[in-house]
CSV table of C-alpha atoms in Angstrom, one decimal:
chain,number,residue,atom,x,y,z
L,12,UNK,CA,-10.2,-3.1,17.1
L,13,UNK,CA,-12.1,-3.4,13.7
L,14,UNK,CA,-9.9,-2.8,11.2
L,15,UNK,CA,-10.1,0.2,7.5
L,16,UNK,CA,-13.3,-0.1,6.4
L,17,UNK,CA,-14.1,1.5,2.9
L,18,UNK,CA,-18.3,1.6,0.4
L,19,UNK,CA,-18.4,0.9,-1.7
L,20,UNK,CA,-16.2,-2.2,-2.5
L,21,UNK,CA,-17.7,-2.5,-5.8
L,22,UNK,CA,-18.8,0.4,-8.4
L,23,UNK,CA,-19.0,0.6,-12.0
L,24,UNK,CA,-19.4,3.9,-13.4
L,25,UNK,CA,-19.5,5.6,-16.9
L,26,UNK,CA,-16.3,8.0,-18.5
L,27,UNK,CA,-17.8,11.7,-17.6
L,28,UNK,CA,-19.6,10.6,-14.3
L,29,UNK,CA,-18.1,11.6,-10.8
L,30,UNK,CA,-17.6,9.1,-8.0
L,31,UNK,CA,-17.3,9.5,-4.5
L,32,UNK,CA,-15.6,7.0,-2.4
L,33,UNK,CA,-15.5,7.0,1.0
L,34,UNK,CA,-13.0,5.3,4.1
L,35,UNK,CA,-13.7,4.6,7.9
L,36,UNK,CA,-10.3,4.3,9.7
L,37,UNK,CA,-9.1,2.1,12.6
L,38,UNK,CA,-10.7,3.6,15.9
L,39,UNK,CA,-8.4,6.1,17.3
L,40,UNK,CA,-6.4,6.7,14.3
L,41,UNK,CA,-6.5,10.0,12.7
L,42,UNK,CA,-4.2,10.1,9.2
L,43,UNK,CA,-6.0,8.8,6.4
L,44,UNK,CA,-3.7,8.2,3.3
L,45,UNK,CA,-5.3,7.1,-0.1
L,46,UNK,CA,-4.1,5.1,-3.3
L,47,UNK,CA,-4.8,4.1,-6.3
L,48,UNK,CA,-3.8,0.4,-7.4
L,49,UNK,CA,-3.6,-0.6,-11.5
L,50,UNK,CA,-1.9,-3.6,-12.7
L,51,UNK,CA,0.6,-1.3,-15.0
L,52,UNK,CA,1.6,1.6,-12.0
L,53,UNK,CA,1.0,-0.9,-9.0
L,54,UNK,CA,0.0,1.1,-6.2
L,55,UNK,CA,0.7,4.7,-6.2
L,56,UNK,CA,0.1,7.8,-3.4
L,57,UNK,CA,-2.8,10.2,-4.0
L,58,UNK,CA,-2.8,12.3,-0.6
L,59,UNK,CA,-2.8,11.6,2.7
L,60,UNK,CA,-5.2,14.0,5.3
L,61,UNK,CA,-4.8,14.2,9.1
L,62,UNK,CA,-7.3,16.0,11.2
L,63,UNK,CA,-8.9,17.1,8.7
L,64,UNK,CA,-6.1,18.8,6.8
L,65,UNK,CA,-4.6,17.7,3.9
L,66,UNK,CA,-0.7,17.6,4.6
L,67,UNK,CA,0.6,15.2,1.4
L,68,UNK,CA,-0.2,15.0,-2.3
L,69,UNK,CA,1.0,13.0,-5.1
L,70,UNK,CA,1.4,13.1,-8.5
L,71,UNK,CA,-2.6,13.1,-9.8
L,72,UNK,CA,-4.6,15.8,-12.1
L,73,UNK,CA,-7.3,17.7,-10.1
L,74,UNK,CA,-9.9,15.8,-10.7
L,75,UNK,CA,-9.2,13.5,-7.9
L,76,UNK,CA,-9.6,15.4,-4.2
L,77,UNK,CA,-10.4,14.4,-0.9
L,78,UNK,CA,-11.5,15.6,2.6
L,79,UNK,CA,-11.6,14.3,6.1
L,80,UNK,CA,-14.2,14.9,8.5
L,81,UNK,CA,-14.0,15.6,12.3
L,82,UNK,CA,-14.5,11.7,13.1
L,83,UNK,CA,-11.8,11.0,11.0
L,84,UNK,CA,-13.7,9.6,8.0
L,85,UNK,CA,-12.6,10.4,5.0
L,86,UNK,CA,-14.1,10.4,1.3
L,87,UNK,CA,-12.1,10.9,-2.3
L,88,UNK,CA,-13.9,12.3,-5.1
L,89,UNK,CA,-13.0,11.5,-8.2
L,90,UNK,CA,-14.6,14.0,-11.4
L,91,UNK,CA,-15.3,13.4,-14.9
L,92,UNK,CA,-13.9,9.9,-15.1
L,93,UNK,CA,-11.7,8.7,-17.7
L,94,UNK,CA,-10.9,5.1,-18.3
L,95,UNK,CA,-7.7,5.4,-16.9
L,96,UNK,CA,-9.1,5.8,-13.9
L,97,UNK,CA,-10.5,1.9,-13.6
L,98,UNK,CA,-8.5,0.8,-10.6
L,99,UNK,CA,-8.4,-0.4,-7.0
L,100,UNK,CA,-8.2,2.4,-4.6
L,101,UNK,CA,-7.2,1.8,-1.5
L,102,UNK,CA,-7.6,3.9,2.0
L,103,UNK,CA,-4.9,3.2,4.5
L,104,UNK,CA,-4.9,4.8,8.3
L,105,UNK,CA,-2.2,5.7,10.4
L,106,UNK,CA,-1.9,6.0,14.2
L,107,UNK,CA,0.6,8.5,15.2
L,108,UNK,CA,2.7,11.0,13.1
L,109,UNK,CA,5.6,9.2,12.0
L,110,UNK,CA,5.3,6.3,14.8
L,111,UNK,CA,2.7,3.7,13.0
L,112,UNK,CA,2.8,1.7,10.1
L,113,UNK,CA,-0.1,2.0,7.7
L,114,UNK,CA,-2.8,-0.2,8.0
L,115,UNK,CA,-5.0,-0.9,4.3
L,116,UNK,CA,-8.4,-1.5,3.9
L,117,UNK,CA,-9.8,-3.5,1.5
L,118,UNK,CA,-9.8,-1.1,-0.6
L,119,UNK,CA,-13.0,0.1,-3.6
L,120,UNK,CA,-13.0,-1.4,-7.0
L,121,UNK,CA,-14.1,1.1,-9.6
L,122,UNK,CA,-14.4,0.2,-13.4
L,123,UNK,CA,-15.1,3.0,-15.6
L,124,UNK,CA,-17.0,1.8,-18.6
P,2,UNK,CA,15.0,5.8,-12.6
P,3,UNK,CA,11.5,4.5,-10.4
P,4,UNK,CA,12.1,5.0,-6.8
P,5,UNK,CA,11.4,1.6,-5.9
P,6,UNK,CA,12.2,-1.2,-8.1
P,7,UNK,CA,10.8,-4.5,-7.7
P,8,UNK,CA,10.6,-7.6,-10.7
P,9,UNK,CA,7.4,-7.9,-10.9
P,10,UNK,CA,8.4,-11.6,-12.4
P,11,UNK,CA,5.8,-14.4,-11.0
P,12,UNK,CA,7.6,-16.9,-8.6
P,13,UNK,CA,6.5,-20.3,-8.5
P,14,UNK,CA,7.7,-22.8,-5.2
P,15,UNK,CA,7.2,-26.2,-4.2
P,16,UNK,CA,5.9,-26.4,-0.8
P,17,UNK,CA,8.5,-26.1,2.1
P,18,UNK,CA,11.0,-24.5,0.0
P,19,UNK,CA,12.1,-21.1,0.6
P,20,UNK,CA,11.5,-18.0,-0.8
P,21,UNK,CA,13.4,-15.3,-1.4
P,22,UNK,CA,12.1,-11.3,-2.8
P,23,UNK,CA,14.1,-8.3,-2.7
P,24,UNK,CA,13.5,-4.3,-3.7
P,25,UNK,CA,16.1,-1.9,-4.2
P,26,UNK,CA,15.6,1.6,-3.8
P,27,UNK,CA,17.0,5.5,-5.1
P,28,UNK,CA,15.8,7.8,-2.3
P,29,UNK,CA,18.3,8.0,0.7
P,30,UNK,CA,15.2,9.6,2.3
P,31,UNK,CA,13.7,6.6,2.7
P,32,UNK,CA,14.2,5.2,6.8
P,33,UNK,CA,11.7,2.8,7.1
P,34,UNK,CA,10.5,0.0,4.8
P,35,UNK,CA,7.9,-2.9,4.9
P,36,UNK,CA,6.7,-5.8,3.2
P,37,UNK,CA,3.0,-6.2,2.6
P,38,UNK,CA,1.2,-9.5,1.6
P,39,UNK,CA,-2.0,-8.7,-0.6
P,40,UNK,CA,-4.4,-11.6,-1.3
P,41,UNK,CA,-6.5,-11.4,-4.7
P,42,UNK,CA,-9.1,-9.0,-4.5
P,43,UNK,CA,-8.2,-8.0,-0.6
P,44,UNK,CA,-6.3,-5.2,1.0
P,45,UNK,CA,-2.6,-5.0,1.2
P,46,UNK,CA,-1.6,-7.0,4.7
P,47,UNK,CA,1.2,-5.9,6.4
P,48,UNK,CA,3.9,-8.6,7.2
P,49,UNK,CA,7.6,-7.2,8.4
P,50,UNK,CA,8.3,-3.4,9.2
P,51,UNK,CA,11.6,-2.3,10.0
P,52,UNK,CA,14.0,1.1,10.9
P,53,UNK,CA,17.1,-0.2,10.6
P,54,UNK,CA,19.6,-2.0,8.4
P,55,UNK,CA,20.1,-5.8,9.5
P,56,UNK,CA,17.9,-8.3,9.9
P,57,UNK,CA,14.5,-8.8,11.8
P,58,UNK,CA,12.4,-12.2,12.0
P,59,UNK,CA,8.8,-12.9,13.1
P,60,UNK,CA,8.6,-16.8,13.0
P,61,UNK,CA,9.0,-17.9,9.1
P,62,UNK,CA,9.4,-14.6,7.7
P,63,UNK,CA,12.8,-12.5,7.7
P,64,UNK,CA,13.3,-9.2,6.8
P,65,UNK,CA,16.4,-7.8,5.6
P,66,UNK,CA,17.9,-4.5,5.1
P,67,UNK,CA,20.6,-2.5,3.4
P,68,UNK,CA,20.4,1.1,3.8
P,69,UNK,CA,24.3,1.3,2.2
P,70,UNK,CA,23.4,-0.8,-0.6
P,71,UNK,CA,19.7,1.0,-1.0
P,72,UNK,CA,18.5,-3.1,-0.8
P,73,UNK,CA,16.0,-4.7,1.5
P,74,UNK,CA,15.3,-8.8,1.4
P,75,UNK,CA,12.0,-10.6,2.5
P,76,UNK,CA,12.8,-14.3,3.4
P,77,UNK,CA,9.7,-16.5,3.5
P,78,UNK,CA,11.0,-20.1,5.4
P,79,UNK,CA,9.1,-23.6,5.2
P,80,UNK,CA,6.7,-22.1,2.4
P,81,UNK,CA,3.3,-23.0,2.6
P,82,UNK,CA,0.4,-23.1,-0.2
P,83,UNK,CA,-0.9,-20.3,2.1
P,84,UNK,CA,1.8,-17.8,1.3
P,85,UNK,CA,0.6,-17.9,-1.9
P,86,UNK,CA,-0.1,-14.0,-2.3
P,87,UNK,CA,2.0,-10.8,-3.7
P,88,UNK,CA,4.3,-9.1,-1.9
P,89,UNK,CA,4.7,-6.0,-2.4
P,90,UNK,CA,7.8,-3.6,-0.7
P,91,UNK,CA,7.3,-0.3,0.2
P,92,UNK,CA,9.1,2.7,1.7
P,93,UNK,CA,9.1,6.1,3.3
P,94,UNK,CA,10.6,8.9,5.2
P,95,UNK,CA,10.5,9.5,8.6
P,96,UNK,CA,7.9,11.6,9.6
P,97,UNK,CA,6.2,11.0,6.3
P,98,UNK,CA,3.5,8.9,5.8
P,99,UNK,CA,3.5,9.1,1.6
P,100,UNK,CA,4.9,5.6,0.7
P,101,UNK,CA,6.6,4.3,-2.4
P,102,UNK,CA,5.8,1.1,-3.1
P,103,UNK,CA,7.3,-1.9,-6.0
P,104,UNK,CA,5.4,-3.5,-8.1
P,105,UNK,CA,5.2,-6.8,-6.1
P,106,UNK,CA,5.6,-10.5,-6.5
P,107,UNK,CA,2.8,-12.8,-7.1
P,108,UNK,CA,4.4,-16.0,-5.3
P,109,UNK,CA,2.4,-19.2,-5.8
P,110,UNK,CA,3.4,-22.1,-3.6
P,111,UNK,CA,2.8,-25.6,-4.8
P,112,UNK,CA,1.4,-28.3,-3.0
C-alpha cells in the first residue's frame, strides 16, 4: 500500500497570508489526525477528522481548521499567519477506531517570513 | 506538569553499544504507547507499539512498559550508525486517536 502522502512538502509564505495544506491517507484508512512539529513544543495534536467529521481538537486559536472529504483526503487551513506558525505539520492516518496505530506522512514544511 | 516528559538531551553511542531512552507520563488515561523513529527532514516512523505493561521485542529493539510507575523504556541492541535518528515516545487513550507525544531523543551512533 502507498503510504500518507501530504503538497506541498515545501512552502514559504508571508505573516498575514493564508495557507492551505493538504493530506492523502493510506488506502482504506479513514481518520486523518494532524500536527504541528516546532523544535521548542515538539510535536503537538491539532485535530483529528474521520469520515468527514471532526471528532478531536487540540489546544490551537481558530485560525487553524480543517476538513475531510468523502475520499478521505483531508486539507488544514491555516489563516492570517503569524511567525509562530513556521513549523513542520504533519498528517497521520489511522485504520480502525481505536484498533490502528498512526501512520505519519512526511509531513509540509511551512516558513512564514 | 507536561503529560509526557522526555530529556530531550542528545545521546551520542559508539557503534554496537546499546541504547537506552525512556518517557514517563501523568495521564492514567493513557493505554497504549509507542516509539517513533524520525529521520531529519522525514516523517515520524513508527518502531514498537504496545497495550500492555511488560516487555515486547522486534529483533534489536525492546520496548518496555510501566503502567504502575507511569514509565515506558525503548531498548535499541547492537546499535548501528543507522539508528542514528530521534525517537520520540508518544501515548494515548483507548479509543482515542489524539496522541501526546515527548520531545524526543536525537541519538547519533558512531562508527
Amino acid at each position: 500500500k502507498a503510504g500518507v502522502t501530504q503538497t506541498p512538502r515545501y512552502l514559504i509564505k508571508t505573516r498575514g497570508q493564508q495557507v492551505t495544506l493538504s493530506c492523502s491517507p493510506i488506502s482504506g484508512h479513514r481518520s486523518v489526525s494532524w500536527y504541528q512539529q516546532t523544535p521548542g513544543q515538539g510535536l503537538q495534536f491539532l485535530f483529528e477528522y474521520f469520515s468527514e467529521t471532526q471528532r478531536n481538537k487540540g489546544n490551537f486559536p481558530g485560525r487553524f481548521s480543517g476538513r475531510q472529504f468523502s475520499n478521505s483526503r483531508s486539507e488544514m487551513n491555516v489563516s492570517t499567519l503569524e511567525l509562530g506558525d513556521s513549523a513542520l505539520y504533519l498528517c497521520a492516518s489511522r485504520g480502525e477506531w481505536g484498533g490502528d496505530t498512526q501512520y505519519f506522512g512526511p509531513g509540509t514544511r511551512l516558513t512564514v517570513l | 506538569q507536561k503529560e509526557v516528559e522526555q530529556d530531550p538531551g542528545p545521546l551520542s553511542v559508539p557503534e554496537g553499544a546499546i541504547v537506552s531512552l525512556n518517557c514517563t507520563y501523568s495521564n492514567s488515561a493513557f493505554q497504549y504507547f509507542m516509539w517513533y523513529r524520525q529521520y531529519s527532514r522525514k516523517g515520524p516512523e513508527l518502531l514498537m507499539y504496545t497495550y500492555s505493561s511488560g516487555n515486547k521485542e522486534d529483533g534489536r529493539f525492546t520496548a518496555q512498559v510501566d503502567k504502575s510507575s507511569k514509565y515506558i523504556s525503548l531498548f535499541i541492541r547492537d546499535s548501528q550508525p543507522s539508528d542514528s535518528a530521534t525517537y520520540l515516545c508518544a501515548m494515548g487513550p483507548y479509543g482515542n486517536n489524539r496522541l501526546a507525544f515527548g520531545k524526543g531523543n536525537q541519538v547519533v551512533v558512531i562508527p
